[in-house]
PDB file of C-alpha atoms in Angstrom:
ATOM      1  CA  UNK A  27     -73.775  89.592 -21.408  1.00 72.00           C
ATOM      2  CA  UNK A  28     -71.654  89.207 -24.482  1.00 85.00           C
ATOM      3  CA  UNK A  29     -69.309  86.411 -23.717  1.00 94.00           C
ATOM      4  CA  UNK A  30     -68.744  83.582 -26.214  1.00 97.00           C
ATOM      5  CA  UNK A  31     -68.350  79.836 -26.182  1.00 98.00           C
ATOM      6  CA  UNK A  32     -64.937  78.708 -27.354  1.00 98.00           C
ATOM      7  CA  UNK A  33     -64.607  75.517 -29.384  1.00 98.00           C
ATOM      8  CA  UNK A  34     -61.376  73.721 -30.203  1.00 98.00           C
ATOM      9  CA  UNK A  35     -60.767  71.675 -33.346  1.00 98.00           C
ATOM     10  CA  UNK A  36     -58.141  69.098 -32.470  1.00 96.00           C
ATOM     11  CA  UNK A  37     -55.528  67.634 -34.796  1.00 94.00           C
ATOM     12  CA  UNK A  38     -57.924  64.860 -35.814  1.00 95.00           C
ATOM     13  CA  UNK A  39     -60.456  67.476 -36.950  1.00 96.00           C
ATOM     14  CA  UNK A  40     -62.909  66.918 -34.106  1.00 97.00           C
ATOM     15  CA  UNK A  41     -64.595  69.962 -32.613  1.00 98.00           C
ATOM     16  CA  UNK A  42     -65.304  70.141 -28.892  1.00 98.00           C
ATOM     17  CA  UNK A  43     -66.421  72.819 -26.477  1.00 98.00           C
ATOM     18  CA  UNK A  44     -63.324  74.081 -24.677  1.00 98.00           C
ATOM     19  CA  UNK A  45     -64.698  76.806 -22.398  1.00 98.00           C
ATOM     20  CA  UNK A  46     -68.091  78.463 -22.007  1.00 98.00           C
ATOM     21  CA  UNK A  47     -68.884  82.132 -21.371  1.00 97.00           C
ATOM     22  CA  UNK A  48     -65.455  83.414 -22.321  1.00 98.00           C
ATOM     23  CA  UNK A  49     -64.876  87.115 -21.788  1.00 98.00           C
ATOM     24  CA  UNK A  50     -61.151  87.598 -22.437  1.00 98.00           C
ATOM     25  CA  UNK A  51     -58.793  86.108 -25.003  1.00 98.00           C
ATOM     26  CA  UNK A  52     -55.129  87.009 -25.122  1.00 98.00           C
ATOM     27  CA  UNK A  53     -53.089  85.320 -27.855  1.00 96.00           C
ATOM     28  CA  UNK A  54     -49.324  85.010 -27.556  1.00 93.00           C
ATOM     29  CA  UNK A  55     -46.874  83.550 -30.068  1.00 88.00           C
ATOM     30  CA  UNK A  56     -47.425  79.992 -28.987  1.00 90.00           C
ATOM     31  CA  UNK A  57     -50.783  79.831 -27.235  1.00 96.00           C
ATOM     32  CA  UNK A  58     -54.011  81.582 -26.340  1.00 98.00           C
ATOM     33  CA  UNK A  59     -55.127  82.417 -22.818  1.00 98.00           C
ATOM     34  CA  UNK A  60     -58.884  82.314 -22.242  1.00 98.00           C
ATOM     35  CA  UNK A  61     -60.741  83.626 -19.222  1.00 98.00           C
ATOM     36  CA  UNK A  62     -64.453  83.324 -18.696  1.00 98.00           C
ATOM     37  CA  UNK A  63     -66.901  85.355 -16.641  1.00 97.00           C
ATOM     38  CA  UNK A  64     -66.497  82.881 -13.731  1.00 97.00           C
ATOM     39  CA  UNK A  65     -62.730  83.621 -13.670  1.00 97.00           C
ATOM     40  CA  UNK A  66     -61.882  80.172 -15.001  1.00 98.00           C
ATOM     41  CA  UNK A  67     -58.753  80.241 -17.139  1.00 98.00           C
ATOM     42  CA  UNK A  68     -57.389  77.952 -19.790  1.00 98.00           C
ATOM     43  CA  UNK A  69     -54.323  78.260 -21.964  1.00 98.00           C
ATOM     44  CA  UNK A  70     -54.161  76.242 -25.169  1.00 98.00           C
ATOM     45  CA  UNK A  71     -51.670  75.840 -27.986  1.00 97.00           C
ATOM     46  CA  UNK A  72     -53.953  76.948 -30.746  1.00 97.00           C
ATOM     47  CA  UNK A  73     -54.680  79.669 -33.252  1.00 95.00           C
ATOM     48  CA  UNK A  74     -57.973  81.479 -33.820  1.00 96.00           C
ATOM     49  CA  UNK A  75     -59.759  80.032 -36.836  1.00 97.00           C
ATOM     50  CA  UNK A  76     -62.889  82.188 -36.842  1.00 97.00           C
ATOM     51  CA  UNK A  77     -65.091  84.245 -34.588  1.00 97.00           C
ATOM     52  CA  UNK A  78     -68.823  84.921 -34.926  1.00 97.00           C
ATOM     53  CA  UNK A  79     -69.652  87.166 -32.005  1.00 97.00           C
ATOM     54  CA  UNK A  80     -73.367  87.553 -32.658  1.00 96.00           C
ATOM     55  CA  UNK A  81     -73.574  83.740 -32.509  1.00 96.00           C
ATOM     56  CA  UNK A  82     -71.361  83.774 -29.363  1.00 97.00           C
ATOM     57  CA  UNK A  83     -69.000  81.411 -31.100  1.00 97.00           C
ATOM     58  CA  UNK A  84     -65.218  81.342 -31.349  1.00 98.00           C
ATOM     59  CA  UNK A  85     -63.394  78.467 -33.011  1.00 98.00           C
ATOM     60  CA  UNK A  86     -59.766  77.654 -32.290  1.00 98.00           C
ATOM     61  CA  UNK A  87     -57.572  75.191 -34.133  1.00 97.00           C
ATOM     62  CA  UNK A  88     -55.043  73.164 -32.200  1.00 97.00           C
ATOM     63  CA  UNK A  89     -51.462  73.549 -33.340  1.00 92.00           C
ATOM     64  CA  UNK A  90     -48.220  71.660 -32.707  1.00 79.00           C
TER      65      UNK A  90
ATOM     66  CA  UNK B  36     -76.402  92.248 -29.886  1.00 72.00           C
ATOM     67  CA  UNK B  37     -72.941  91.078 -29.042  1.00 85.00           C
ATOM     68  CA  UNK B  38     -70.756  92.625 -31.646  1.00 94.00           C
ATOM     69  CA  UNK B  39     -67.527  94.408 -30.652  1.00 97.00           C
ATOM     70  CA  UNK B  40     -65.630  97.526 -31.610  1.00 98.00           C
ATOM     71  CA  UNK B  41     -62.255  96.768 -33.138  1.00 98.00           C
ATOM     72  CA  UNK B  42     -59.319  99.059 -32.413  1.00 98.00           C
ATOM     73  CA  UNK B  43     -55.980  99.053 -34.223  1.00 98.00           C
ATOM     74  CA  UNK B  44     -52.666 100.007 -32.652  1.00 98.00           C
ATOM     75  CA  UNK B  45     -50.433 101.256 -35.468  1.00 96.00           C
ATOM     76  CA  UNK B  46     -46.668 100.966 -35.679  1.00 95.00           C
ATOM     77  CA  UNK B  47     -46.261 104.282 -33.866  1.00 95.00           C
ATOM     78  CA  UNK B  48     -48.254 102.918 -30.935  1.00 96.00           C
ATOM     79  CA  UNK B  49     -51.377 104.999 -31.557  1.00 97.00           C
ATOM     80  CA  UNK B  50     -54.736 103.339 -31.040  1.00 98.00           C
ATOM     81  CA  UNK B  51     -57.661 104.178 -33.300  1.00 98.00           C
ATOM     82  CA  UNK B  52     -61.107 102.756 -33.891  1.00 98.00           C
ATOM     83  CA  UNK B  53     -60.914 100.583 -36.997  1.00 98.00           C
ATOM     84  CA  UNK B  54     -64.459  99.216 -37.320  1.00 98.00           C
ATOM     85  CA  UNK B  55     -67.551  99.354 -35.111  1.00 98.00           C
ATOM     86  CA  UNK B  56     -70.084  96.604 -34.413  1.00 97.00           C
ATOM     87  CA  UNK B  57     -67.923  93.769 -35.694  1.00 98.00           C
ATOM     88  CA  UNK B  58     -69.564  90.368 -35.808  1.00 98.00           C
ATOM     89  CA  UNK B  59     -67.052  88.167 -37.649  1.00 98.00           C
ATOM     90  CA  UNK B  60     -63.281  87.958 -37.521  1.00 98.00           C
ATOM     91  CA  UNK B  61     -61.336  85.512 -39.644  1.00 98.00           C
ATOM     92  CA  UNK B  62     -57.563  85.587 -39.228  1.00 96.00           C
ATOM     93  CA  UNK B  63     -55.274  84.238 -41.938  1.00 93.00           C
ATOM     94  CA  UNK B  64     -51.482  83.977 -41.938  1.00 88.00           C
ATOM     95  CA  UNK B  65     -50.936  87.550 -43.013  1.00 90.00           C
ATOM     96  CA  UNK B  66     -54.079  89.473 -42.168  1.00 96.00           C
ATOM     97  CA  UNK B  67     -57.442  89.553 -40.436  1.00 98.00           C
ATOM     98  CA  UNK B  68     -60.777  89.937 -42.187  1.00 98.00           C
ATOM     99  CA  UNK B  69     -63.430  91.819 -40.191  1.00 98.00           C
ATOM    100  CA  UNK B  70     -67.107  92.035 -41.009  1.00 98.00           C
ATOM    101  CA  UNK B  71     -69.608  94.073 -39.058  1.00 98.00           C
ATOM    102  CA  UNK B  72     -73.354  93.741 -38.636  1.00 97.00           C
ATOM    103  CA  UNK B  73     -73.877  96.236 -41.490  1.00 97.00           C
ATOM    104  CA  UNK B  74     -71.917  93.915 -43.842  1.00 97.00           C
ATOM    105  CA  UNK B  75     -69.002  96.339 -44.017  1.00 98.00           C
ATOM    106  CA  UNK B  76     -65.714  94.496 -44.436  1.00 98.00           C
ATOM    107  CA  UNK B  77     -62.124  95.421 -43.769  1.00 98.00           C
ATOM    108  CA  UNK B  78     -58.975  93.382 -44.075  1.00 98.00           C
ATOM    109  CA  UNK B  79     -55.904  94.504 -42.171  1.00 98.00           C
ATOM    110  CA  UNK B  80     -52.362  93.256 -41.754  1.00 97.00           C
ATOM    111  CA  UNK B  81     -52.491  92.801 -38.029  1.00 97.00           C
ATOM    112  CA  UNK B  82     -52.539  90.304 -35.220  1.00 95.00           C
ATOM    113  CA  UNK B  83     -55.009  90.077 -32.345  1.00 96.00           C
ATOM    114  CA  UNK B  84     -53.515  91.606 -29.205  1.00 97.00           C
ATOM    115  CA  UNK B  85     -56.418  91.116 -26.793  1.00 97.00           C
ATOM    116  CA  UNK B  86     -60.156  90.697 -26.669  1.00 97.00           C
ATOM    117  CA  UNK B  87     -62.552  91.720 -23.890  1.00 97.00           C
ATOM    118  CA  UNK B  88     -65.959  90.641 -25.127  1.00 97.00           C
ATOM    119  CA  UNK B  89     -68.001  91.850 -22.160  1.00 96.00           C
ATOM    120  CA  UNK B  90     -66.518  95.315 -22.824  1.00 96.00           C
ATOM    121  CA  UNK B  91     -67.188  94.834 -26.580  1.00 97.00           C
ATOM    122  CA  UNK B  92     -63.547  95.556 -27.237  1.00 97.00           C
ATOM    123  CA  UNK B  93     -61.024  93.875 -29.525  1.00 98.00           C
ATOM    124  CA  UNK B  94     -57.549  95.292 -29.983  1.00 98.00           C
ATOM    125  CA  UNK B  95     -55.398  94.509 -33.011  1.00 98.00           C
ATOM    126  CA  UNK B  96     -51.750  95.356 -33.495  1.00 97.00           C
ATOM    127  CA  UNK B  97     -50.525  96.342 -36.939  1.00 97.00           C
ATOM    128  CA  UNK B  98     -47.747  94.199 -38.337  1.00 92.00           C
ATOM    129  CA  UNK B  99     -45.295  94.549 -41.225  1.00 79.00           C
TER     130      UNK B  99
END
């Protein structure tokens, strides 16, 4: 399976795991909707900072 | 391997394959840098429309 773990860097610069095994990401103007393979969903006010799919790693950056 | 194929929807609404086997995506304000597992790079003026990692599919939308 090729899902990724999604990490969020908060406004203080700290990185934390936001959601594991994410399959779908749908950005909108203000936020990003994440859904993982267990059908858990999260929506965060953030932008995508970088993605490294082979490492199963996506990093988001919190925004105002 | 968990790379994805990246598709671009142009301003006319047509979808085409932009780059296969993409590992890294790094968005900036204006554009997105893609790099695949063969170290091929492309930078496009686009935004991420949706990602479905289990389907190995990322869709970008061209912007002005």
